Coordinates of C-alpha atoms and ligand atoms in Angstrom, one line a residue:
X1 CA 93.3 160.6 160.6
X2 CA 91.4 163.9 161.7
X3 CA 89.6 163.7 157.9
X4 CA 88.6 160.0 158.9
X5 CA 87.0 161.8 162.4
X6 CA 85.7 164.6 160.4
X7 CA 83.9 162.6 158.1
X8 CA 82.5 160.1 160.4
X9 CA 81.1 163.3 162.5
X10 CA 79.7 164.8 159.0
X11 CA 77.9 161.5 158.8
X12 CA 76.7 161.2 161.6
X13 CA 75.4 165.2 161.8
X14 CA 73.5 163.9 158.5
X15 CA 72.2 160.9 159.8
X16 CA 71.1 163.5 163.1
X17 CA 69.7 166.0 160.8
X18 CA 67.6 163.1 158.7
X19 CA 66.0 162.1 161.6
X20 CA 67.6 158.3 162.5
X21 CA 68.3 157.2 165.8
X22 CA 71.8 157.9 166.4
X23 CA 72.5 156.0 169.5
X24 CA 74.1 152.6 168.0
X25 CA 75.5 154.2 165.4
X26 CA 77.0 156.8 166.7
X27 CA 78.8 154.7 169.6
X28 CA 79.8 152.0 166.8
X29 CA 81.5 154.6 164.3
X30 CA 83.4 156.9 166.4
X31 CA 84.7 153.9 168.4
X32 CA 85.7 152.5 164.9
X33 CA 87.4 155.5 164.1
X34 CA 89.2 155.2 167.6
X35 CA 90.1 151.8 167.0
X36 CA 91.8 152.8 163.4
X37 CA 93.8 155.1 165.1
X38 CA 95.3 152.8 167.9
X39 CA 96.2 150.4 164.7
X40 CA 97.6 154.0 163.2
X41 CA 95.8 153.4 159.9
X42 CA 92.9 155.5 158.4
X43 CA 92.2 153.3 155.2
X44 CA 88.8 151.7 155.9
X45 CA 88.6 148.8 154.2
X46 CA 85.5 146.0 155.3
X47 CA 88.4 143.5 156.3
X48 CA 89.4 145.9 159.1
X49 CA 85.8 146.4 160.1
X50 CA 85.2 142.9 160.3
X51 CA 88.4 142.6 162.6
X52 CA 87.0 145.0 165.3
X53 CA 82.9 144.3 164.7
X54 CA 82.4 141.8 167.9
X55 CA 78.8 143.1 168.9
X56 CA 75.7 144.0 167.1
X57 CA 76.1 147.6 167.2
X58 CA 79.3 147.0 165.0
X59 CA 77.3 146.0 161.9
X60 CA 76.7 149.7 161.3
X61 CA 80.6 150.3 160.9
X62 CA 80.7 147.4 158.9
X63 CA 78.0 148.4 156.5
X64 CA 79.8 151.9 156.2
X65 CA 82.9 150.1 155.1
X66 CA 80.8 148.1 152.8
X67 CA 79.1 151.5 151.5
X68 CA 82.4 153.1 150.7
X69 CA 83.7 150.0 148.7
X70 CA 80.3 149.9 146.6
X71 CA 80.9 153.3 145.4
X72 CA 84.6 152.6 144.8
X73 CA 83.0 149.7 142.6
X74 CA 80.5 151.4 141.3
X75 CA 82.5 153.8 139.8
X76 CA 85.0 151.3 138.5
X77 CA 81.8 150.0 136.8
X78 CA 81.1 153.6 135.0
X79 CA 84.9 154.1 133.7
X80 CA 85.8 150.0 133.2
X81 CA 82.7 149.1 130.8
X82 CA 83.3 148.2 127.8
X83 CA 80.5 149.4 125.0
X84 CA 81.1 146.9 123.0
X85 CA 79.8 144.7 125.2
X86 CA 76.8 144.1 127.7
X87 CA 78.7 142.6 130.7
X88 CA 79.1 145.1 133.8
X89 CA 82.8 144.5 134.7
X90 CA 81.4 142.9 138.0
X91 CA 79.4 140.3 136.4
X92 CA 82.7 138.8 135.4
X93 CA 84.5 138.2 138.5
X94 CA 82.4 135.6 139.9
X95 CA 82.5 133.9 136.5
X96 CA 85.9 132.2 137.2
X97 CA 85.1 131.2 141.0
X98 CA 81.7 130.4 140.9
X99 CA 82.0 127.6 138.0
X100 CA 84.6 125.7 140.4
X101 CA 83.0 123.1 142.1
X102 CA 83.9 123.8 146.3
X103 CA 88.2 123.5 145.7
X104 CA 88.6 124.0 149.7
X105 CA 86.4 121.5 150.9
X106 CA 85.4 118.3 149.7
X107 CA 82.1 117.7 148.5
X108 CA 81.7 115.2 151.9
X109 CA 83.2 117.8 154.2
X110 CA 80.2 120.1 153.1
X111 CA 77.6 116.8 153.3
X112 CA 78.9 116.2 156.8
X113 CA 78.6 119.9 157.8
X114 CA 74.8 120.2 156.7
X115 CA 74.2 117.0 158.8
X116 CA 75.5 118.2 161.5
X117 CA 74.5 121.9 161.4
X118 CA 70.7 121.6 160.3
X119 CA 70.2 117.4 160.5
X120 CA 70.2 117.2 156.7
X121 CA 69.1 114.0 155.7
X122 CA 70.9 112.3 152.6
X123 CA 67.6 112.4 150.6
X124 CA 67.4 116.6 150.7
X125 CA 71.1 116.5 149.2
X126 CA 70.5 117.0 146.0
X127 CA 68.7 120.5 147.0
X128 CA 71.0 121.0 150.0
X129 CA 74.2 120.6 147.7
X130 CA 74.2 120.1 144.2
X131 CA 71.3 122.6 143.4
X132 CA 73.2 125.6 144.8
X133 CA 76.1 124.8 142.9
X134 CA 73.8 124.7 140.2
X135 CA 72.0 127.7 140.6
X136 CA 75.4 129.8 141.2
X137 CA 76.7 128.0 137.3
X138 CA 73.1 129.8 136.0
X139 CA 73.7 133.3 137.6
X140 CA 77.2 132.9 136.6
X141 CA 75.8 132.3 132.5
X142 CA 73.4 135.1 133.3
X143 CA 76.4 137.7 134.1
X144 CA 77.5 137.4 130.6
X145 CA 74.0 136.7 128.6
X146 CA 71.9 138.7 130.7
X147 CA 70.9 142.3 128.5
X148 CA 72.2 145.3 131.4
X149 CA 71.5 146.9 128.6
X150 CA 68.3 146.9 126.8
X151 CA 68.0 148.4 123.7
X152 CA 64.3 149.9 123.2
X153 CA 62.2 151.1 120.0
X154 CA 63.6 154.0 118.4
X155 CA 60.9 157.0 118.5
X156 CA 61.0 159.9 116.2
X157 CA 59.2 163.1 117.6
X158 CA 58.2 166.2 116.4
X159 CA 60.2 169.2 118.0
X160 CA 60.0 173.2 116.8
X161 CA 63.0 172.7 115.5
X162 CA 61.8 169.4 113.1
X163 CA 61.8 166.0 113.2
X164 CA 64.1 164.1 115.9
X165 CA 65.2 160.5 116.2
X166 CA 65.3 159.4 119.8
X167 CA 67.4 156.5 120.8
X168 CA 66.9 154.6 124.4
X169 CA 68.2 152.1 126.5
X170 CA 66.8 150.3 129.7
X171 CA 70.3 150.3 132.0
X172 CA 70.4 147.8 134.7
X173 CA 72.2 149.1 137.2
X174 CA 73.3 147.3 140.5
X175 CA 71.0 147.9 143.1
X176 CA 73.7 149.0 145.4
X177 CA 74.8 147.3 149.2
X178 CA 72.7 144.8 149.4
X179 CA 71.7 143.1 153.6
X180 CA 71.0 139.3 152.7
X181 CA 69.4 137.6 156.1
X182 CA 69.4 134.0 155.1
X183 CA 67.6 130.9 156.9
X184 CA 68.6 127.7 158.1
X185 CA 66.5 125.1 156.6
X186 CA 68.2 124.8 152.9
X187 CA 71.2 126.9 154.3
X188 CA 73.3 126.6 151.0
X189 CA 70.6 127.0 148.3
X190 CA 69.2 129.9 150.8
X191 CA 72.3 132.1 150.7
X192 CA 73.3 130.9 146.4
X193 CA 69.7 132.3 146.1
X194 CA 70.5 135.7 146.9
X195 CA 74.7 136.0 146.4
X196 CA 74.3 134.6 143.3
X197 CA 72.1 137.1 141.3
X198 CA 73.8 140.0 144.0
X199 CA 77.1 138.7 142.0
X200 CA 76.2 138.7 138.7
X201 CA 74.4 142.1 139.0
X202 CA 77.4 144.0 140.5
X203 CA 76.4 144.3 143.8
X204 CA 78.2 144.4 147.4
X205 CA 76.6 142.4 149.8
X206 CA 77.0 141.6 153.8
X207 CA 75.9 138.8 154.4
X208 CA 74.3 137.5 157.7
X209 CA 73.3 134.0 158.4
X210 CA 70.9 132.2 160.7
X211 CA 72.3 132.0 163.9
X212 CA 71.5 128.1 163.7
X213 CA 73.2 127.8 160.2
X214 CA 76.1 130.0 160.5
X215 CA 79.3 127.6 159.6
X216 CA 78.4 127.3 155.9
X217 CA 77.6 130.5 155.1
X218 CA 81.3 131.0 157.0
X219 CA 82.7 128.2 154.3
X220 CA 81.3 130.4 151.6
X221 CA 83.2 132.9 152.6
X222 CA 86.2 131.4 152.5
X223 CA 86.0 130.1 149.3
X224 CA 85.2 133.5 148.1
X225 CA 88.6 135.0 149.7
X226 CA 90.0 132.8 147.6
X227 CA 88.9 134.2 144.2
X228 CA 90.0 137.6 142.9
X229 CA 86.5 139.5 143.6
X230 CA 87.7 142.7 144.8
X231 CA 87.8 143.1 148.8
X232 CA 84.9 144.1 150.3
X233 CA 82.5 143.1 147.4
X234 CA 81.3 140.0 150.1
X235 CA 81.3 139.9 153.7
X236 CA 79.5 137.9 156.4
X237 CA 78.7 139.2 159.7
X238 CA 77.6 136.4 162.5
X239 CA 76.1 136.3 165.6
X240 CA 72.8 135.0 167.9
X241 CA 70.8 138.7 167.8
X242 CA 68.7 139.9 166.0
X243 CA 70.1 142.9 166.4
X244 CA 71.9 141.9 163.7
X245 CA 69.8 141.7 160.9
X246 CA 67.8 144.4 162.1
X247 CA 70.8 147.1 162.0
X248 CA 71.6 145.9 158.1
X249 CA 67.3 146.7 157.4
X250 CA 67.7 149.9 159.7
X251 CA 70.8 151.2 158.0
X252 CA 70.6 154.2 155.2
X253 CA 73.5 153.0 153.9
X254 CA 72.4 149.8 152.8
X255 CA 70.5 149.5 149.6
X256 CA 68.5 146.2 149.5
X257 CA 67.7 143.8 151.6
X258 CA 67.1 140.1 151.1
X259 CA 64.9 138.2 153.8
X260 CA 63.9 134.1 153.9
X261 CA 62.4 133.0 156.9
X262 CA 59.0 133.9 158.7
X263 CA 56.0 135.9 157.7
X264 CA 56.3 137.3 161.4
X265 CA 59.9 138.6 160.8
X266 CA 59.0 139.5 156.9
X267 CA 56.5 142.1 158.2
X268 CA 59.0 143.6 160.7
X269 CA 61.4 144.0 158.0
X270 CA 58.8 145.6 155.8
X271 CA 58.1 148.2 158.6
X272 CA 61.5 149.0 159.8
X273 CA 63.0 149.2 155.8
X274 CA 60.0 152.0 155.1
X275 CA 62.0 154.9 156.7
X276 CA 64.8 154.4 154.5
X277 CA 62.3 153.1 151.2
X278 CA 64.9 150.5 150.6
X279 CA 63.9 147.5 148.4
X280 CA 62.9 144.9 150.1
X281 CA 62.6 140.9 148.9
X282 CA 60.7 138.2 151.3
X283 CA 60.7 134.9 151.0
X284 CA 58.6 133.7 153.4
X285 CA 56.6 130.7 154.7
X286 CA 53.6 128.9 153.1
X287 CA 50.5 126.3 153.5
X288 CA 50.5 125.0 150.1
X289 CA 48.0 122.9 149.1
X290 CA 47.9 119.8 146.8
X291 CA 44.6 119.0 144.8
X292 CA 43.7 115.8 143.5
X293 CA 41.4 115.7 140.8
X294 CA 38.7 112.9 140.3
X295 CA 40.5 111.3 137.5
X296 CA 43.9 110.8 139.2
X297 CA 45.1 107.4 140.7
X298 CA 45.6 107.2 143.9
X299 CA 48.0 104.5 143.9
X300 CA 50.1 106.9 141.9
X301 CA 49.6 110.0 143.9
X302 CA 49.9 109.0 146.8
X303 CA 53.5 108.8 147.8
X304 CA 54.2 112.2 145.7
X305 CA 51.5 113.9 147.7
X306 CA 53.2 112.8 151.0
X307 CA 56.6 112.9 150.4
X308 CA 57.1 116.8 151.0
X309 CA 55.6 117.0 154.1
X310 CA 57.8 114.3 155.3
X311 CA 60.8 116.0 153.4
X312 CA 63.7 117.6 156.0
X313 CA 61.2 116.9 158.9
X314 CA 58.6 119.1 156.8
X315 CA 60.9 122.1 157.9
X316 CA 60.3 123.7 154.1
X317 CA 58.6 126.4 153.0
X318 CA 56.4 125.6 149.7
X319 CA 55.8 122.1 150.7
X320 CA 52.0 120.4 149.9
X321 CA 51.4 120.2 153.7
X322 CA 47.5 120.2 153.1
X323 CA 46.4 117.7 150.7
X324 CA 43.0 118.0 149.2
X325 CA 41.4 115.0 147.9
X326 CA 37.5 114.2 146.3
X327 CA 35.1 113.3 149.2
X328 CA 34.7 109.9 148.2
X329 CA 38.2 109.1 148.0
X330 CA 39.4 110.4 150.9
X331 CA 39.2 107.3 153.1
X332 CA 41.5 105.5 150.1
X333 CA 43.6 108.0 150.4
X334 CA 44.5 107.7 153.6
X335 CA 44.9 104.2 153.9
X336 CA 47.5 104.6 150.9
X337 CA 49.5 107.4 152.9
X338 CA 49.5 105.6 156.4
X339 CA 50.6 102.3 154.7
X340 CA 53.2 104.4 152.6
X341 CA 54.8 106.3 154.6
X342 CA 54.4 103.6 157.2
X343 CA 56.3 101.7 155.5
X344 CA 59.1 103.8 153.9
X345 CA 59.9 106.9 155.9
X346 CA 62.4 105.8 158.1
X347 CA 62.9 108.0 161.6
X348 CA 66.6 108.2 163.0
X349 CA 69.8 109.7 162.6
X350 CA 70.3 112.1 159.3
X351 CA 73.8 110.7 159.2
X352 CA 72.3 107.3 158.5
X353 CA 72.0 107.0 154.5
X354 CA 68.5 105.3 154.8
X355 CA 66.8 107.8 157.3
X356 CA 64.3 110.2 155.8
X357 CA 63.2 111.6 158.3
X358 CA 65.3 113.7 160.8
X359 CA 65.0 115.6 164.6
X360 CA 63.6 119.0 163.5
X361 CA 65.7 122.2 164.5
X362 CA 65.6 122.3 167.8
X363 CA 63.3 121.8 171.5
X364 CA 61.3 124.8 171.0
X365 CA 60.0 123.9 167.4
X366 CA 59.3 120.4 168.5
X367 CA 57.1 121.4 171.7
X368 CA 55.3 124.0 168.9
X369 CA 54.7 121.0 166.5
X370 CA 53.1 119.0 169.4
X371 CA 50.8 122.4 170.0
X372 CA 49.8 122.1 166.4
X373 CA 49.3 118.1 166.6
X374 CA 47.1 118.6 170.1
X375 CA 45.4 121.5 168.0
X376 CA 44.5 119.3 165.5
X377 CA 43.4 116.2 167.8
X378 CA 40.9 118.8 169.7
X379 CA 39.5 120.6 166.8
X380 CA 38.1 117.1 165.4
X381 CA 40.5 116.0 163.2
X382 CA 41.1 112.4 162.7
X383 CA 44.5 110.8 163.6
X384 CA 45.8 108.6 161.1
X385 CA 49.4 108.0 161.7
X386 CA 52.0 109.1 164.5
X387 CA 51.1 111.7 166.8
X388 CA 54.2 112.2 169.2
X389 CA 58.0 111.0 169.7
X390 CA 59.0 107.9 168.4
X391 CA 59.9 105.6 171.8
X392 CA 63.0 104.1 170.4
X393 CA 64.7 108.1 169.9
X394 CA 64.8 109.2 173.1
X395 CA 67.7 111.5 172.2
X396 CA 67.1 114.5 169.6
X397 CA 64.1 116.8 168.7
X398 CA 62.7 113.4 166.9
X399 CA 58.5 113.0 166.0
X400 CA 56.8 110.5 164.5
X401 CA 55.5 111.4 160.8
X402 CA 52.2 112.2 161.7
X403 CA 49.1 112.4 159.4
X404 CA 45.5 113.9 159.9
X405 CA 42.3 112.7 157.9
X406 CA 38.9 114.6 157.9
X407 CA 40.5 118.1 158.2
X408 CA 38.4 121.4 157.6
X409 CA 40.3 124.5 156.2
X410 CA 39.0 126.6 158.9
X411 CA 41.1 124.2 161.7
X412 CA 44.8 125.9 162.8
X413 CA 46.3 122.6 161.4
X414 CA 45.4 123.7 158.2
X415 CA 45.7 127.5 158.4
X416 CA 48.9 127.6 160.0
X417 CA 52.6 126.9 158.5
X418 CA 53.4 124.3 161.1
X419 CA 57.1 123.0 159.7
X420 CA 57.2 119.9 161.1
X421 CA 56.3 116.5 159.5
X422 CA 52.4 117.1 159.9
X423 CA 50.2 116.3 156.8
X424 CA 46.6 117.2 156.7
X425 CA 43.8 115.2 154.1
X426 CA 41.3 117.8 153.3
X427 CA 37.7 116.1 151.5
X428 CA 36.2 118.4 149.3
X429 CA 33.1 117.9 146.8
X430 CA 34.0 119.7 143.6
X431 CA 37.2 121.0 141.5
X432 CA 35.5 124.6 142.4
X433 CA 35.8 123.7 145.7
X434 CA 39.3 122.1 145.7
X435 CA 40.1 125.9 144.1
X436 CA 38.6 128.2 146.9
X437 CA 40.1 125.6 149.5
X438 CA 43.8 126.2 148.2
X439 CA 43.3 129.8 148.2
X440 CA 41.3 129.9 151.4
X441 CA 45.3 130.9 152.9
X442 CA 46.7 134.2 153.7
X443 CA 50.0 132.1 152.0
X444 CA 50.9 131.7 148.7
X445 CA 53.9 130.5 148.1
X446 CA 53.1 126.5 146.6
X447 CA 50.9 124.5 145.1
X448 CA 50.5 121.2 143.3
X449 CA 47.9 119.5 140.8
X450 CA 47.5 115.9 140.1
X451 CA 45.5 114.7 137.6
X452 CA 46.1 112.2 133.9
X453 CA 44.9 114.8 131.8
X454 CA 47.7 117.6 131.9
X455 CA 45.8 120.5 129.7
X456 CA 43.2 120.1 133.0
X457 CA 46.0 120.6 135.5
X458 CA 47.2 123.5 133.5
X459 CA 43.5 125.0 133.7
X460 CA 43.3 124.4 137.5
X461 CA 47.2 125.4 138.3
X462 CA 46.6 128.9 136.4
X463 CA 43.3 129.9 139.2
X464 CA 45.5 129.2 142.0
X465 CA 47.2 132.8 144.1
X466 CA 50.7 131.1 144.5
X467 CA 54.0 131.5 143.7
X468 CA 54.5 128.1 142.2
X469 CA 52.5 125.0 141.0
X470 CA 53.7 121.7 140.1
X471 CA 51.8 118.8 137.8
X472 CA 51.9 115.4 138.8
X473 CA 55.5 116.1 140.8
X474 CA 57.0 117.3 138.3
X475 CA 60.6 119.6 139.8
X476 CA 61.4 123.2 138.1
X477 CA 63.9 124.6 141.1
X478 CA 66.5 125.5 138.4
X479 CA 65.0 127.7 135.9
X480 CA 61.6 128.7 136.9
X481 CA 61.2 131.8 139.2
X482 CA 60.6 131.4 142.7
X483 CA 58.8 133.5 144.9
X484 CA 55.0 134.1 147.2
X485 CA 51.5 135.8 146.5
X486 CA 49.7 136.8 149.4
X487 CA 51.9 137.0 152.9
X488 CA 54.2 134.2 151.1
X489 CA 56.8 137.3 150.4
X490 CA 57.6 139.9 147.3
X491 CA 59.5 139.2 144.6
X492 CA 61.4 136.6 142.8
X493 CA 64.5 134.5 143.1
X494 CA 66.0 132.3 139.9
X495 CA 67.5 133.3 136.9
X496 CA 67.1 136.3 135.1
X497 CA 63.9 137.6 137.5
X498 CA 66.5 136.8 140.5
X499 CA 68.5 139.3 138.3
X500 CA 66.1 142.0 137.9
X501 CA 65.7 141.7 141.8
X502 CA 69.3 143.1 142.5
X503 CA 68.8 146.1 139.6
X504 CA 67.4 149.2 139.6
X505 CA 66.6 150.1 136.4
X506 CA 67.4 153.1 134.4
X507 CA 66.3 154.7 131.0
X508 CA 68.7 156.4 129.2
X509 CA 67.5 158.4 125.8
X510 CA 70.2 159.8 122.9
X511 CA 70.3 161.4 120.1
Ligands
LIG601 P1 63.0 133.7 161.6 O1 61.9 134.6 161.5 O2 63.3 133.1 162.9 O3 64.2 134.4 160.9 C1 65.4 134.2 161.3 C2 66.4 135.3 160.8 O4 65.9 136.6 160.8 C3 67.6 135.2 161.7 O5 68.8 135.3 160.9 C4 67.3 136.3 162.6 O6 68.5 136.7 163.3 C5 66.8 137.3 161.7 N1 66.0 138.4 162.3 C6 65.2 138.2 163.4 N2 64.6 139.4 163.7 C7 65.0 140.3 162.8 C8 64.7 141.6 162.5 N3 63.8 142.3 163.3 N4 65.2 142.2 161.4 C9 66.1 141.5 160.6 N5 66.4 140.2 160.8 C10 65.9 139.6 161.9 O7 62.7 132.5 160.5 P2 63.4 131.0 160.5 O8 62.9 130.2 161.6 O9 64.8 131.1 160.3 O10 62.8 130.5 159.1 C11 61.7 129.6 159.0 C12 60.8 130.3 158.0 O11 61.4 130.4 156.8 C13 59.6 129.4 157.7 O12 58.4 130.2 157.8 C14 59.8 129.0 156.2 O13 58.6 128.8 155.5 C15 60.6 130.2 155.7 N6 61.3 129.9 154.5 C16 60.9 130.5 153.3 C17 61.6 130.2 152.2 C18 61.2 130.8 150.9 O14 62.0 130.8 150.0 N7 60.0 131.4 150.7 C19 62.7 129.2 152.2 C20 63.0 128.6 153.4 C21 62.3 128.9 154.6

């Protein structure tokens, strides 16, 4: 027990002498070390960690657990691999787990938890639920088929001595502990987004969800107790502060961190990770924009183009929310949207099969929504549909689907991610000018094209700074990267670029 001491006061003196605050940490590890001697046990394992972590300052200890069970695992990765074969032992262990559909809970239990939790409406299902089961089966296949190891050209080089043949190998290793700060929105996807590829690369991870999507991230976790992924490879630490989140980026024992959520938050992360240089990867928010070219029909468009910002109450992040549409059409336009969405998106109660469109998150985004919708109204805009709170829903953080005609890039409505069901029509006179419009945006996260003649749309999606583009609706969440230009975020999730995300790569030359 007076090693454990010894060591955590090394640490700390190291963490003193490399210049980090020491008050939070300090506190948190030599009151863990007191605790682990009032249970009479010096083994630190994350489970025990977990057991005493009750405040924010406790993440530290937790991390430092996490820290000492990466290098146990990373150097059960150097003496298990096998050279024969490419599949860091790691890479393995969620193989068996993560191809099981959810064995503890239902498939309904989960439906009923996402309604309740984050009002998710029966038609985002398919994302909410089967897509991160999905996604986990495709970073599951990528564990064993990925290439760790890259074989490279062979090189011969002169030397005094005479000719040498150089062998060399790109190595991906795991990146190391990785912080993944989820959001609430697509809770399930969210989190498979980052444990997934942090799995298959070998990585530990502490997890730490949204403090208004906590529960399924704790369901996660129990169905990974369950599988035989050694202890301490996945944790999840909860809780309403910040503090939170910002201990895992502060911490220099923590590799990587993982962020989805707002630009606002993004940059902090960025700032507070610099002291430490560890790798960051944002996910942030957008203003994507969809352009309709002359040739397209509008009766066909039209309920593609407003069907995402309607989508969840508008509450995601690569939705079309501006739509941009040839002068002369932009009256039909309209018309078609107000009469579609009119007609077919239903407001109510997410538990209701039929409703699309749910209460948003909670008070405080609704009253910021209404800023945005009064924004719009005074900056000239033209109301077209909704506006406010739907008479009949006098409970829950309901609006009406509201859409605005006649809008000018430069207006907040169109500048601003507003994530609420708010679309805005944008007229503009030429393709050139549909082009600067959609990257008029300090986003870039989304982006769609309609338009018959697909080699066009092509032409059109490849000039526009985002992330993604979609033709004429088409969906690619499965095997397409995802990611943001611009103040959308750095780097990629999805398949094997969600891979290289969690590896830092090494080159190894032989002869
Ligand atoms: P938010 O900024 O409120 O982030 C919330 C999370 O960050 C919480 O877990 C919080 O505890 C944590 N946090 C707060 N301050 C922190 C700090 N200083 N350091 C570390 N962590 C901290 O965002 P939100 O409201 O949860 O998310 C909404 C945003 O997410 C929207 O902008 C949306 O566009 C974006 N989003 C992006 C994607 C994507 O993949 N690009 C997907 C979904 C949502």
């Amino acid at each position: 027990m007076k090693k454990l001491r010894k060591a955590v006061q090394d640490y700390v003196a190291l963490r003193r002498a490399l210049g980090f605050k020491l008050e939070k940490v300090e506190a948190g590890l030599l009151d863990f070390v007191s605790f682990l001697e009032r249970q009479g046990s010096s083994h630190i394992t994350t489970a025990r960690a977990l057991q005493w972590a009750t405040q924010p300052s406790h993440v530290q200890p937790v991390v430092w657990a996490q820290r000492l069970s990466f290098v146990r695992g990373f150097s059960r990765h150097w003496s298990a691999i096998d050279p024969r074969t490419e599949i860091p032992p790691w890479g393995l262990l969620p193989y068996r787990p993560l191809r099981a559909r959810p064995y503890l809970y239902s498939e309904e239990e989960i439906r009923q938890l996402l309604i309740s939790m984050c009002a998710a409406e029966y038609i985002t299902h398919p994302i909410q639920i089967d897509t991160p089961f999905e996604l986990l089966r495709n970073y599951a296949d990528l564990a064993a088929s990925f290439a760790f190891e890259e074989m490279l050209p062979v090189l011969v080089s002169q030397t005094p001595m005479g000719a040498q043949v150089n062998n060399s190998m790109a190595y991906h290793q795991p990146v190391g502990v990785c912080g993944l700060i989820p959001t609430w929105n697509f809770p399930l996807f969210v989190t498979a987004q980052k444990i997934g590829p942090a799995l298959a690369t070998g990585c530990t991870m502490i997890l730490k969800p949204s403090p208004y999507a906590p529960l399924i991230d704790l369901l996660v976790a129990e169905a990974i107790e369950q599988c035989d992924l050694p202890k301490g490879v996945f944790n999840v630490v909860t809780g309403e502060s910040p503090d939170l989140g910002a201990a895992l980026v502060e911490s220099p024992l923590v590799d990587k961190i993982s962020y989805t959520g707002s630009v606002a938050t993004g940059k902090k992360i960025l700032a507070a990770a610099a002291p430490t240089m560890k790798r960051v990867h944002l996910e942030l928010g957008g203003k994507s924009a969809a352009i309709i070219l002359d040739d397209a029909d509008l009766d066909i468009v039209a309920p593609f183009t407003s069907g995402p910002s309607f989508f969840h109450a508008g509450q995601g992040c690569a939705m079309c929310t501006r739509v941009l549409v040839p002068k002369p059409k932009h009256d039909g336009l309209l018309d078609r949207l107000t009469n579609f969405v009119g007609a077919f998106v239903k407001v109510g109660d997410p538990a209701d099969p039929s409703v699309m469109l749910g209460p948003v998150i909670r008070e405080e985004r609704r009253q910021k929504i209404e800023e945005y919708i009064g924004a719009g109204k005074r900056e000239g805009a033209v109301l077209a549909l909704g506006g406010g709170r739907p008479a009949d829903l006098p409970r829950g953080y309901f609006l009406q689907p509201t859409i605005f005609g006649a809008v000018r890039n430069d207006m907040r409505i169109a500048r601003e991610e507003i994530f609420g069901p708010v679309l805005s029509v944008l007229p503009f006179g030429d393709t050139e000018e549909a082009i600067r419009i959609a990257n008029e945006s300090t986003f870039g996260l989304g982006g769609a094209v309609y338009t018959p003649d697909v080699a066009k749309g092509l032409e059109v999606a490849k000039r526009i700074r985002t992330g993604t583009v979609n033709i004429n609706g088409a969906v690619s969440l499965l095997h397409t990267p995802f990611g943001g230009f611009k103040e959308s975020g750095i780097g990629r999730e999805g398949g094997r670029w969600g891979i290289q995300e969690y590896s830092e790569i090494q080159a190894i030359a032989w002869k």
